[in-house]
PDB file of C-alpha atoms and ligand atoms in Angstrom:
ATOM      1  CA  UNK A 895      21.999 -37.930 -39.959  1.00  0.00           C
ATOM      2  CA  UNK A 896      20.106 -34.722 -39.242  1.00  0.00           C
ATOM      3  CA  UNK A 897      18.294 -36.377 -36.356  1.00  0.00           C
ATOM      4  CA  UNK A 898      21.574 -37.461 -34.787  1.00  0.00           C
ATOM      5  CA  UNK A 899      22.947 -33.926 -35.028  1.00  0.00           C
ATOM      6  CA  UNK A 900      19.836 -32.483 -33.411  1.00  0.00           C
ATOM      7  CA  UNK A 901      19.878 -34.929 -30.530  1.00  0.00           C
ATOM      8  CA  UNK A 902      23.576 -34.270 -29.977  1.00  0.00           C
ATOM      9  CA  UNK A 903      22.929 -30.543 -29.751  1.00  0.00           C
ATOM     10  CA  UNK A 904      20.062 -31.199 -27.360  1.00  0.00           C
ATOM     11  CA  UNK A 905      22.351 -33.200 -25.080  1.00  0.00           C
ATOM     12  CA  UNK A 906      24.863 -30.372 -25.059  1.00  0.00           C
ATOM     13  CA  UNK A 907      22.255 -27.800 -24.017  1.00  0.00           C
ATOM     14  CA  UNK A 908      20.810 -30.271 -21.507  1.00  0.00           C
ATOM     15  CA  UNK A 909      23.436 -30.440 -18.768  1.00  0.00           C
ATOM     16  CA  UNK A 910      23.653 -33.326 -16.370  1.00  0.00           C
ATOM     17  CA  UNK A 911      22.608 -32.954 -12.753  1.00  0.00           C
ATOM     18  CA  UNK A 912      25.221 -33.768 -10.146  1.00  0.00           C
ATOM     19  CA  UNK A 913      23.790 -34.918  -6.837  1.00  0.00           C
ATOM     20  CA  UNK A 914      24.286 -37.325  -3.971  1.00  0.00           C
ATOM     21  CA  UNK A 915      22.471 -40.534  -3.122  1.00  0.00           C
ATOM     22  CA  UNK A 916      20.014 -39.990  -0.244  1.00  0.00           C
ATOM     23  CA  UNK A 917      21.105 -43.294   1.308  1.00  0.00           C
ATOM     24  CA  UNK A 918      24.840 -43.785   0.832  1.00  0.00           C
ATOM     25  CA  UNK A 919      25.801 -40.234  -0.174  1.00  0.00           C
ATOM     26  CA  UNK A 920      27.545 -41.508  -3.277  1.00  0.00           C
ATOM     27  CA  UNK A 921      28.187 -38.849  -5.904  1.00  0.00           C
ATOM     28  CA  UNK A 922      25.811 -39.491  -8.793  1.00  0.00           C
ATOM     29  CA  UNK A 923      25.063 -37.914 -12.130  1.00  0.00           C
ATOM     30  CA  UNK A 924      21.807 -37.997 -14.079  1.00  0.00           C
ATOM     31  CA  UNK A 925      20.437 -36.327 -17.177  1.00  0.00           C
ATOM     32  CA  UNK A 926      18.468 -33.133 -16.604  1.00  0.00           C
ATOM     33  CA  UNK A 927      15.362 -34.845 -17.992  1.00  0.00           C
ATOM     34  CA  UNK A 928      15.446 -37.195 -14.965  1.00  0.00           C
ATOM     35  CA  UNK A 929      14.928 -34.320 -12.505  1.00  0.00           C
ATOM     36  CA  UNK A 930      12.210 -35.099  -9.977  1.00  0.00           C
ATOM     37  CA  UNK A 931      12.306 -38.838 -10.712  1.00  0.00           C
ATOM     38  CA  UNK A 932      13.640 -41.680  -8.618  1.00  0.00           C
ATOM     39  CA  UNK A 933      16.663 -43.537  -9.906  1.00  0.00           C
ATOM     40  CA  UNK A 934      18.462 -46.548  -8.550  1.00  0.00           C
ATOM     41  CA  UNK A 935      21.785 -45.528  -6.977  1.00  0.00           C
ATOM     42  CA  UNK A 936      24.719 -46.961  -8.897  1.00  0.00           C
ATOM     43  CA  UNK A 937      26.504 -47.731  -5.636  1.00  0.00           C
ATOM     44  CA  UNK A 938      23.916 -49.008  -3.163  1.00  0.00           C
ATOM     45  CA  UNK A 939      21.111 -49.816  -5.593  1.00  0.00           C
ATOM     46  CA  UNK A 940      18.399 -48.030  -3.603  1.00  0.00           C
ATOM     47  CA  UNK A 941      15.957 -45.600  -5.155  1.00  0.00           C
ATOM     48  CA  UNK A 942      17.030 -42.000  -4.724  1.00  0.00           C
ATOM     49  CA  UNK A 943      15.443 -38.769  -5.880  1.00  0.00           C
ATOM     50  CA  UNK A 944      17.097 -36.769  -8.661  1.00  0.00           C
ATOM     51  CA  UNK A 945      16.839 -33.119  -7.517  1.00  0.00           C
ATOM     52  CA  UNK A 946      15.670 -30.283  -9.755  1.00  0.00           C
ATOM     53  CA  UNK A 947      18.618 -28.519 -11.361  1.00  0.00           C
ATOM     54  CA  UNK A 948      19.466 -25.199  -9.780  1.00  0.00           C
ATOM     55  CA  UNK A 949      18.511 -22.172 -11.812  1.00  0.00           C
ATOM     56  CA  UNK A 950      21.771 -20.544 -12.910  1.00  0.00           C
ATOM     57  CA  UNK A 951      22.268 -17.279 -11.022  1.00  0.00           C
ATOM     58  CA  UNK A 952      22.590 -15.299 -14.277  1.00  0.00           C
ATOM     59  CA  UNK A 953      19.159 -16.470 -15.399  1.00  0.00           C
ATOM     60  CA  UNK A 954      17.721 -15.606 -11.978  1.00  0.00           C
ATOM     61  CA  UNK A 955      19.320 -12.148 -12.131  1.00  0.00           C
ATOM     62  CA  UNK A 956      17.923 -11.560 -15.623  1.00  0.00           C
ATOM     63  CA  UNK A 957      14.508 -12.620 -14.345  1.00  0.00           C
ATOM     64  CA  UNK A 958      14.703 -10.113 -11.477  1.00  0.00           C
ATOM     65  CA  UNK A 959      15.898  -7.396 -13.886  1.00  0.00           C
ATOM     66  CA  UNK A 960      12.966  -8.147 -16.185  1.00  0.00           C
ATOM     67  CA  UNK A 961      10.453  -7.889 -13.333  1.00  0.00           C
ATOM     68  CA  UNK A 962      12.027  -4.645 -12.108  1.00  0.00           C
ATOM     69  CA  UNK A 963      11.954  -3.225 -15.650  1.00  0.00           C
ATOM     70  CA  UNK A 964       8.239  -4.088 -15.914  1.00  0.00           C
ATOM     71  CA  UNK A 965       7.589  -2.515 -12.506  1.00  0.00           C
ATOM     72  CA  UNK A 966       9.357   0.675 -13.600  1.00  0.00           C
ATOM     73  CA  UNK A 967       7.389   0.741 -16.869  1.00  0.00           C
ATOM     74  CA  UNK A 968       4.167   0.210 -14.921  1.00  0.00           C
ATOM     75  CA  UNK A 969       5.050   3.044 -12.545  1.00  0.00           C
ATOM     76  CA  UNK A 970       5.798   5.513 -15.360  1.00  0.00           C
ATOM     77  CA  UNK A 971       2.542   4.607 -17.113  1.00  0.00           C
ATOM     78  CA  UNK A 972       0.599   5.111 -13.890  1.00  0.00           C
ATOM     79  CA  UNK A 973       2.265   8.509 -13.380  1.00  0.00           C
ATOM     80  CA  UNK A 974       1.371   9.481 -16.972  1.00  0.00           C
ATOM     81  CA  UNK A 975      -2.279   8.479 -16.611  1.00  0.00           C
ATOM     82  CA  UNK A 976      -2.568  10.118 -13.183  1.00  0.00           C
ATOM     83  CA  UNK A 977      -1.272  13.288 -14.851  1.00  0.00           C
ATOM     84  CA  UNK A 978      -3.960  13.056 -17.560  1.00  0.00           C
ATOM     85  CA  UNK A 979      -6.668  12.561 -14.938  1.00  0.00           C
ATOM     86  CA  UNK A 980      -5.450  15.578 -12.946  1.00  0.00           C
ATOM     87  CA  UNK A 981      -5.326  17.734 -16.095  1.00  0.00           C
ATOM     88  CA  UNK A 982      -8.822  16.708 -17.170  1.00  0.00           C
ATOM     89  CA  UNK A 983     -10.161  17.197 -13.644  1.00  0.00           C
ATOM     90  CA  UNK A 984      -8.920  20.794 -13.762  1.00  0.00           C
ATOM     91  CA  UNK A 985     -10.401  21.231 -17.255  1.00  0.00           C
ATOM     92  CA  UNK A 986     -13.715  19.758 -16.108  1.00  0.00           C
ATOM     93  CA  UNK A 987     -13.802  22.216 -13.203  1.00  0.00           C
ATOM     94  CA  UNK A 988     -13.187  25.106 -15.642  1.00  0.00           C
ATOM     95  CA  UNK A 989     -16.015  23.958 -17.910  1.00  0.00           C
ATOM     96  CA  UNK A 990     -18.355  23.652 -14.904  1.00  0.00           C
ATOM     97  CA  UNK A 991     -17.508  27.232 -13.874  1.00  0.00           C
ATOM     98  CA  UNK A 992     -18.029  28.432 -17.452  1.00  0.00           C
ATOM     99  CA  UNK A 993     -21.429  26.694 -17.638  1.00  0.00           C
ATOM    100  CA  UNK A 994     -22.420  28.216 -14.283  1.00  0.00           C
ATOM    101  CA  UNK A 995     -21.478  31.684 -15.600  1.00  0.00           C
ATOM    102  CA  UNK A 996     -23.515  31.074 -18.781  1.00  0.00           C
ATOM    103  CA  UNK A 997     -26.512  29.904 -16.732  1.00  0.00           C
ATOM    104  CA  UNK A 998     -26.330  33.032 -14.594  1.00  0.00           C
ATOM    105  CA  UNK A 999     -26.072  35.166 -17.769  1.00  0.00           C
ATOM    106  CA  UNK A1000     -29.102  33.368 -19.261  1.00  0.00           C
ATOM    107  CA  UNK A1001     -31.137  33.959 -16.096  1.00  0.00           C
ATOM    108  CA  UNK A1002     -30.158  37.644 -16.150  1.00  0.00           C
ATOM    109  CA  UNK A1003     -31.095  38.025 -19.848  1.00  0.00           C
ATOM    110  CA  UNK A1004     -34.457  36.323 -19.333  1.00  0.00           C
ATOM    111  CA  UNK A1005     -35.096  38.563 -16.356  1.00  0.00           C
ATOM    112  CA  UNK A1006     -34.277  41.629 -18.499  1.00  0.00           C
ATOM    113  CA  UNK A1007     -36.640  40.356 -21.217  1.00  0.00           C
ATOM    114  CA  UNK A1008     -39.466  39.761 -18.716  1.00  0.00           C
ATOM    115  CA  UNK A1009     -38.987  43.197 -17.190  1.00  0.00           C
ATOM    116  CA  UNK A1010     -39.777  44.984 -20.438  1.00  0.00           C
TER     117      UNK A1010
HETATM  118 ZN1  LIG B1468      23.322 -45.014  -2.772  1.00  0.00          ZN
END
């Protein structure tokens, strides 16, 4: 009972593929699970390829939106990190100047000590 319900739901969410026979152009229908396989045409009996179902345009649009959202997120993160690097580069430069000043002060003090 439960199994039957599940398989029914699966069929509903698994639309059929409508296509045409490669030989006689007859309109054919196959289950989505047959995509990419060869089936015998119901009209002429020859083997014909079941095409892949087309991706619905809404799904494709959502996919593009998702990629663009990720790109935007990536860009803002890169801008943030670039900002941190710039800030720390400035800070590093300040510390280097401060150390240079302290070194000069040390040299001066040692010179004063030696002079006495
Ligand atoms: Zn055919």
